[in-house]
Amino acid sequence: MYPRVLIDKEKYRHNLKEMLKLNHDNNLTVMAVTKVFCADIELVNICIEENVDYIADSRIENLMTFTCPMPKVLLRLPMISDAERVVRHSDISLNSELETIKALDKESEKQGKKHGIILMIDLGDLREGIFIEEDVYSTVEKILKLEHITLKGIGVNLTCYGGVIPTPETLEKLLEYKNKLEEQHNITLEIISGGNSSNIELLEQGNMPKGINNIRLGESIILGRETAYGNEIENLYNDVVTLETELIEVKEKPSVPIGEIGMNAFGKVPIFKDKGNMLRGIIAIGKQDVEYTELIPYDTIEAIGSSSDHIILDLSGGYNIYNVGDEILFKLTYASVLSLFTSKYIKRVYK
Ligand SMILES: *Cc1c(COP(=O)(O)O)cnc(C)c1O
């Protein structure tokens, strides 16, 4: 049955083990991030089997679907309205708002639990985190007074919104916060979480500042890519997940539509370049599942457009000869893995 993603579990395991080794050798614990594949249970089970230090996801709906011996971490800042589920289904959450942390404290008391938090500090990427230095100190002071909250540590997120690349200088700022906070309050912060897959290059070059002791990894494990420069990581597979689709039409047609051009299915006026006649194919998958620009064909063919349920291919330059009913395979990007696992129309097969 098509369309489907083929998931190579042993390749995922290999990538995971390599990343665990690199980080453990550098005294960093690893949060294996499962959000891009919607916490697919087969892949979550590999994280459990390989004994990752933490399992992390941005959505509580994903964390609710499994139990595991290691702590579960909620990556996206919790909604106050969701405090009940956050405390019930995660052990630690990333936070930046005192109001939310107070709501988690109240809920933890109700559930007879202690909830751990990592306080996020914004060092310039401008997504989540406390930006003003004074606010970090005053917030920590108040957190330490909450009886049902444990301040597990501090963290930073880079290269997510602003594209800021982690450097030793930037991460040193996180360590300055750690030192000042520990001194001011006579506490030990267990987790100093230095970021995500954009830290891999820094690590491999031996430039990770000592004291950063945790990393949260999603993309590097599933796609074998670091995300500061987009380089492939040596010894890792970049084809853990492959998309398999089926051709439902193969015909020679012009490259430019015939007639007056109005709006397409999405209200935009399309522009075409005349390349003469071409061999065109249609595969049974569309915008509802994935953006065609995020698919990387194995053959020398090109995805040239799509509507909700169809992607149109230029098969002219292909190495293979195609007939209706044939399979077309693609490598994937972060965005296409994300949307394919989210679409309920895409089957999953494992090997
Ligand atoms: C998604 C996410 C990560 C993982 O990022 P990758 O680039 O996939 O490694 C880490 N931290 C937070 C807060 C995230 O939301």
mmCIF file with all atom_site columns, C-alpha atoms in Angstrom, residues 221-346:
data_model
loop_
_atom_site.group_PDB
_atom_site.id
_atom_site.type_symbol
_atom_site.label_atom_id
_atom_site.label_alt_id
_atom_site.label_comp_id
_atom_site.label_asym_id
_atom_site.label_entity_id
_atom_site.label_seq_id
_atom_site.pdbx_PDB_ins_code
_atom_site.Cartn_x
_atom_site.Cartn_y
_atom_site.Cartn_z
_atom_site.occupancy
_atom_site.B_iso_or_equiv
_atom_site.pdbx_formal_charge
_atom_site.auth_seq_id
_atom_site.auth_comp_id
_atom_site.auth_asym_id
_atom_site.auth_atom_id
_atom_site.pdbx_PDB_model_num
ATOM 1   C CA . ILE A 1 221 ? 19.865 11.105 14.833  1.00 0.00 ? 221 ILE A CA 1
ATOM 2   C CA . ILE A 1 222 ? 17.089 10.647 12.290  1.00 0.00 ? 222 ILE A CA 1
ATOM 3   C CA . LEU A 1 223 ? 18.707 12.495 9.344   1.00 0.00 ? 223 LEU A CA 1
ATOM 4   C CA . GLY A 1 224 ? 22.410 12.129 10.140  1.00 0.00 ? 224 GLY A CA 1
ATOM 5   C CA . ARG A 1 225 ? 22.868 15.892 9.782   1.00 0.00 ? 225 ARG A CA 1
ATOM 6   C CA . GLU A 1 226 ? 24.143 18.629 12.076  1.00 0.00 ? 226 GLU A CA 1
ATOM 7   C CA . THR A 1 227 ? 22.080 21.782 11.819  1.00 0.00 ? 227 THR A CA 1
ATOM 8   C CA . ALA A 1 228 ? 24.504 24.700 12.242  1.00 0.00 ? 228 ALA A CA 1
ATOM 9   C CA . TYR A 1 229 ? 25.832 24.324 8.692   1.00 0.00 ? 229 TYR A CA 1
ATOM 10  C CA . GLY A 1 230 ? 23.676 21.471 7.359   1.00 0.00 ? 230 GLY A CA 1
ATOM 11  C CA . ASN A 1 231 ? 26.622 19.086 6.992   1.00 0.00 ? 231 ASN A CA 1
ATOM 12  C CA . GLU A 1 232 ? 26.213 15.341 6.988   1.00 0.00 ? 232 GLU A CA 1
ATOM 13  C CA . ILE A 1 233 ? 27.727 13.702 10.057  1.00 0.00 ? 233 ILE A CA 1
ATOM 14  C CA . GLU A 1 234 ? 30.461 11.213 9.290   1.00 0.00 ? 234 GLU A CA 1
ATOM 15  C CA . ASN A 1 235 ? 29.535 7.540  9.884   1.00 0.00 ? 235 ASN A CA 1
ATOM 16  C CA . LEU A 1 236 ? 25.806 8.304  10.144  1.00 0.00 ? 236 LEU A CA 1
ATOM 17  C CA . TYR A 1 237 ? 23.035 7.226  7.774   1.00 0.00 ? 237 TYR A CA 1
ATOM 18  C CA . ASN A 1 238 ? 21.034 9.939  6.005   1.00 0.00 ? 238 ASN A CA 1
ATOM 19  C CA . ASP A 1 239 ? 18.387 7.491  4.806   1.00 0.00 ? 239 ASP A CA 1
ATOM 20  C CA . VAL A 1 240 ? 16.787 6.126  7.973   1.00 0.00 ? 240 VAL A CA 1
ATOM 21  C CA . VAL A 1 241 ? 13.409 7.082  6.462   1.00 0.00 ? 241 VAL A CA 1
ATOM 22  C CA . THR A 1 242 ? 12.550 6.744  2.754   1.00 0.00 ? 242 THR A CA 1
ATOM 23  C CA . LEU A 1 243 ? 9.299  7.785  1.086   1.00 0.00 ? 243 LEU A CA 1
ATOM 24  C CA . GLU A 1 244 ? 7.782  5.251  -1.321  1.00 0.00 ? 244 GLU A CA 1
ATOM 25  C CA . THR A 1 245 ? 5.058  6.451  -3.684  1.00 0.00 ? 245 THR A CA 1
ATOM 26  C CA . GLU A 1 246 ? 3.175  5.046  -6.671  1.00 0.00 ? 246 GLU A CA 1
ATOM 27  C CA . LEU A 1 247 ? 2.790  6.489  -10.163 1.00 0.00 ? 247 LEU A CA 1
ATOM 28  C CA . ILE A 1 248 ? -0.867 6.883  -11.157 1.00 0.00 ? 248 ILE A CA 1
ATOM 29  C CA . GLU A 1 249 ? -0.227 8.518  -14.530 1.00 0.00 ? 249 GLU A CA 1
ATOM 30  C CA . VAL A 1 250 ? 2.710  8.607  -16.961 1.00 0.00 ? 250 VAL A CA 1
ATOM 31  C CA . LYS A 1 251 ? 2.245  10.627 -20.157 1.00 0.00 ? 251 LYS A CA 1
ATOM 32  C CA . GLU A 1 252 ? 4.098  12.863 -22.551 1.00 0.00 ? 252 GLU A CA 1
ATOM 33  C CA . LYS A 1 253 ? 2.657  16.381 -22.339 1.00 0.00 ? 253 LYS A CA 1
ATOM 34  C CA . PRO A 1 254 ? 3.765  19.997 -22.892 1.00 0.00 ? 254 PRO A CA 1
ATOM 35  C CA . SER A 1 255 ? 5.595  21.825 -20.107 1.00 0.00 ? 255 SER A CA 1
ATOM 36  C CA . VAL A 1 256 ? 3.252  24.829 -20.323 1.00 0.00 ? 256 VAL A CA 1
ATOM 37  C CA . PRO A 1 257 ? -0.515 24.585 -19.764 1.00 0.00 ? 257 PRO A CA 1
ATOM 38  C CA . ILE A 1 258 ? -2.749 25.364 -22.751 1.00 0.00 ? 258 ILE A CA 1
ATOM 39  C CA . GLY A 1 259 ? -5.158 28.312 -22.548 1.00 0.00 ? 259 GLY A CA 1
ATOM 40  C CA . GLU A 1 260 ? -5.531 31.437 -20.463 1.00 0.00 ? 260 GLU A CA 1
ATOM 41  C CA . ILE A 1 261 ? -3.831 31.055 -17.032 1.00 0.00 ? 261 ILE A CA 1
ATOM 42  C CA . GLY A 1 262 ? -5.889 31.953 -13.944 1.00 0.00 ? 262 GLY A CA 1
ATOM 43  C CA . MET A 1 263 ? -5.497 30.936 -10.332 1.00 0.00 ? 263 MET A CA 1
ATOM 44  C CA . ASN A 1 264 ? -4.428 27.417 -9.348  1.00 0.00 ? 264 ASN A CA 1
ATOM 45  C CA . ALA A 1 265 ? -6.035 25.300 -6.610  1.00 0.00 ? 265 ALA A CA 1
ATOM 46  C CA . PHE A 1 266 ? -4.376 27.473 -3.939  1.00 0.00 ? 266 PHE A CA 1
ATOM 47  C CA . GLY A 1 267 ? -5.374 30.881 -5.291  1.00 0.00 ? 267 GLY A CA 1
ATOM 48  C CA . LYS A 1 268 ? -1.955 31.710 -6.786  1.00 0.00 ? 268 LYS A CA 1
ATOM 49  C CA . VAL A 1 269 ? -1.263 32.498 -10.444 1.00 0.00 ? 269 VAL A CA 1
ATOM 50  C CA . PRO A 1 270 ? 1.392  29.986 -11.556 1.00 0.00 ? 270 PRO A CA 1
ATOM 51  C CA . ILE A 1 271 ? 4.283  30.768 -13.904 1.00 0.00 ? 271 ILE A CA 1
ATOM 52  C CA . PHE A 1 272 ? 5.708  28.155 -16.310 1.00 0.00 ? 272 PHE A CA 1
ATOM 53  C CA . LYS A 1 273 ? 8.899  27.886 -18.344 1.00 0.00 ? 273 LYS A CA 1
ATOM 54  C CA . ASP A 1 274 ? 8.569  26.292 -21.776 1.00 0.00 ? 274 ASP A CA 1
ATOM 55  C CA . LYS A 1 275 ? 10.845 23.249 -21.973 1.00 0.00 ? 275 LYS A CA 1
ATOM 56  C CA . GLY A 1 276 ? 8.947  21.665 -24.874 1.00 0.00 ? 276 GLY A CA 1
ATOM 57  C CA . ASN A 1 277 ? 7.273  18.318 -24.408 1.00 0.00 ? 277 ASN A CA 1
ATOM 58  C CA . MET A 1 278 ? 8.236  16.253 -21.367 1.00 0.00 ? 278 MET A CA 1
ATOM 59  C CA . LEU A 1 279 ? 7.472  12.886 -19.862 1.00 0.00 ? 279 LEU A CA 1
ATOM 60  C CA . ARG A 1 280 ? 5.248  13.719 -16.926 1.00 0.00 ? 280 ARG A CA 1
ATOM 61  C CA . GLY A 1 281 ? 4.272  11.503 -14.049 1.00 0.00 ? 281 GLY A CA 1
ATOM 62  C CA . ILE A 1 282 ? 1.763  11.883 -11.232 1.00 0.00 ? 282 ILE A CA 1
ATOM 63  C CA . ILE A 1 283 ? 2.241  10.204 -7.847  1.00 0.00 ? 283 ILE A CA 1
ATOM 64  C CA . ALA A 1 284 ? -0.579 9.640  -5.376  1.00 0.00 ? 284 ALA A CA 1
ATOM 65  C CA . ILE A 1 285 ? 0.480  12.017 -2.598  1.00 0.00 ? 285 ILE A CA 1
ATOM 66  C CA . GLY A 1 286 ? 0.041  15.768 -2.267  1.00 0.00 ? 286 GLY A CA 1
ATOM 67  C CA . LYS A 1 287 ? 0.265  18.985 -0.294  1.00 0.00 ? 287 LYS A CA 1
ATOM 68  C CA . GLN A 1 288 ? -1.941 17.451 2.366   1.00 0.00 ? 288 GLN A CA 1
ATOM 69  C CA . ASP A 1 289 ? 0.942  15.105 3.181   1.00 0.00 ? 289 ASP A CA 1
ATOM 70  C CA . VAL A 1 290 ? 4.138  16.890 2.185   1.00 0.00 ? 290 VAL A CA 1
ATOM 71  C CA . GLU A 1 291 ? 5.634  19.860 0.311   1.00 0.00 ? 291 GLU A CA 1
ATOM 72  C CA . TYR A 1 292 ? 6.981  18.587 -3.018  1.00 0.00 ? 292 TYR A CA 1
ATOM 73  C CA . THR A 1 293 ? 10.036 20.876 -2.705  1.00 0.00 ? 293 THR A CA 1
ATOM 74  C CA . GLU A 1 294 ? 11.123 18.860 0.371   1.00 0.00 ? 294 GLU A CA 1
ATOM 75  C CA . LEU A 1 295 ? 11.409 15.563 -1.513  1.00 0.00 ? 295 LEU A CA 1
ATOM 76  C CA . ILE A 1 296 ? 14.755 14.384 -2.876  1.00 0.00 ? 296 ILE A CA 1
ATOM 77  C CA . PRO A 1 297 ? 14.278 11.808 -5.667  1.00 0.00 ? 297 PRO A CA 1
ATOM 78  C CA . TYR A 1 298 ? 16.734 8.903  -5.822  1.00 0.00 ? 298 TYR A CA 1
ATOM 79  C CA . ASP A 1 299 ? 16.540 8.993  -9.634  1.00 0.00 ? 299 ASP A CA 1
ATOM 80  C CA . THR A 1 300 ? 17.494 12.045 -11.744 1.00 0.00 ? 300 THR A CA 1
ATOM 81  C CA . ILE A 1 301 ? 13.887 13.186 -12.001 1.00 0.00 ? 301 ILE A CA 1
ATOM 82  C CA . GLU A 1 302 ? 12.253 16.309 -10.602 1.00 0.00 ? 302 GLU A CA 1
ATOM 83  C CA . ALA A 1 303 ? 9.129  17.121 -8.608  1.00 0.00 ? 303 ALA A CA 1
ATOM 84  C CA . ILE A 1 304 ? 7.731  20.192 -10.370 1.00 0.00 ? 304 ILE A CA 1
ATOM 85  C CA . GLY A 1 305 ? 4.461  20.942 -8.635  1.00 0.00 ? 305 GLY A CA 1
ATOM 86  C CA . SER A 1 306 ? 1.571  19.713 -6.594  1.00 0.00 ? 306 SER A CA 1
ATOM 87  C CA . SER A 1 307 ? -2.027 20.084 -5.555  1.00 0.00 ? 307 SER A CA 1
ATOM 88  C CA . SER A 1 308 ? -3.693 18.667 -2.439  1.00 0.00 ? 308 SER A CA 1
ATOM 89  C CA . ASP A 1 309 ? -3.508 15.021 -3.492  1.00 0.00 ? 309 ASP A CA 1
ATOM 90  C CA . HIS A 1 310 ? -1.136 14.926 -6.481  1.00 0.00 ? 310 HIS A CA 1
ATOM 91  C CA . ILE A 1 311 ? 2.540  15.618 -7.046  1.00 0.00 ? 311 ILE A CA 1
ATOM 92  C CA . ILE A 1 312 ? 3.627  16.121 -10.639 1.00 0.00 ? 312 ILE A CA 1
ATOM 93  C CA . LEU A 1 313 ? 7.031  14.846 -11.744 1.00 0.00 ? 313 LEU A CA 1
ATOM 94  C CA . ASP A 1 314 ? 9.207  15.574 -14.744 1.00 0.00 ? 314 ASP A CA 1
ATOM 95  C CA . LEU A 1 315 ? 10.458 12.085 -15.568 1.00 0.00 ? 315 LEU A CA 1
ATOM 96  C CA . SER A 1 316 ? 12.320 13.170 -18.736 1.00 0.00 ? 316 SER A CA 1
ATOM 97  C CA . GLY A 1 317 ? 15.802 13.045 -17.225 1.00 0.00 ? 317 GLY A CA 1
ATOM 98  C CA . GLY A 1 318 ? 15.219 9.787  -15.379 1.00 0.00 ? 318 GLY A CA 1
ATOM 99  C CA . TYR A 1 319 ? 17.639 6.893  -15.409 1.00 0.00 ? 319 TYR A CA 1
ATOM 100 C CA . ASN A 1 320 ? 14.809 4.354  -15.208 1.00 0.00 ? 320 ASN A CA 1
ATOM 101 C CA . ILE A 1 321 ? 11.898 3.749  -17.580 1.00 0.00 ? 321 ILE A CA 1
ATOM 102 C CA . TYR A 1 322 ? 8.616  4.324  -15.789 1.00 0.00 ? 322 TYR A CA 1
ATOM 103 C CA . ASN A 1 323 ? 5.153  2.848  -16.190 1.00 0.00 ? 323 ASN A CA 1
ATOM 104 C CA . VAL A 1 324 ? 1.944  3.498  -14.354 1.00 0.00 ? 324 VAL A CA 1
ATOM 105 C CA . GLY A 1 325 ? 1.961  1.474  -11.108 1.00 0.00 ? 325 GLY A CA 1
ATOM 106 C CA . ASP A 1 326 ? 5.727  1.789  -10.632 1.00 0.00 ? 326 ASP A CA 1
ATOM 107 C CA . GLU A 1 327 ? 7.290  2.916  -7.388  1.00 0.00 ? 327 GLU A CA 1
ATOM 108 C CA . ILE A 1 328 ? 9.088  6.275  -6.992  1.00 0.00 ? 328 ILE A CA 1
ATOM 109 C CA . LEU A 1 329 ? 11.438 6.688  -4.020  1.00 0.00 ? 329 LEU A CA 1
ATOM 110 C CA . PHE A 1 330 ? 12.597 9.818  -2.217  1.00 0.00 ? 330 PHE A CA 1
ATOM 111 C CA . LYS A 1 331 ? 15.069 10.803 0.457   1.00 0.00 ? 331 LYS A CA 1
ATOM 112 C CA . LEU A 1 332 ? 13.713 13.298 2.921   1.00 0.00 ? 332 LEU A CA 1
ATOM 113 C CA . THR A 1 333 ? 14.419 16.539 4.772   1.00 0.00 ? 333 THR A CA 1
ATOM 114 C CA . TYR A 1 334 ? 13.431 17.559 8.306   1.00 0.00 ? 334 TYR A CA 1
ATOM 115 C CA . ALA A 1 335 ? 10.276 19.266 7.033   1.00 0.00 ? 335 ALA A CA 1
ATOM 116 C CA . SER A 1 336 ? 9.194  16.274 4.932   1.00 0.00 ? 336 SER A CA 1
ATOM 117 C CA . VAL A 1 337 ? 9.817  13.724 7.720   1.00 0.00 ? 337 VAL A CA 1
ATOM 118 C CA . LEU A 1 338 ? 7.743  15.932 10.023  1.00 0.00 ? 338 LEU A CA 1
ATOM 119 C CA . SER A 1 339 ? 4.772  16.268 7.699   1.00 0.00 ? 339 SER A CA 1
ATOM 120 C CA . LEU A 1 340 ? 4.815  12.648 6.476   1.00 0.00 ? 340 LEU A CA 1
ATOM 121 C CA . PHE A 1 341 ? 4.679  11.253 10.009  1.00 0.00 ? 341 PHE A CA 1
ATOM 122 C CA . THR A 1 342 ? 1.921  13.726 10.825  1.00 0.00 ? 342 THR A CA 1
ATOM 123 C CA . SER A 1 343 ? -0.258 12.781 7.844   1.00 0.00 ? 343 SER A CA 1
ATOM 124 C CA . LYS A 1 344 ? -2.711 10.008 8.630   1.00 0.00 ? 344 LYS A CA 1
ATOM 125 C CA . TYR A 1 345 ? -2.662 8.977  4.975   1.00 0.00 ? 345 TYR A CA 1
ATOM 126 C CA . ILE A 1 346 ? 0.959  7.795  5.030   1.00 0.00 ? 346 ILE A CA 1
#
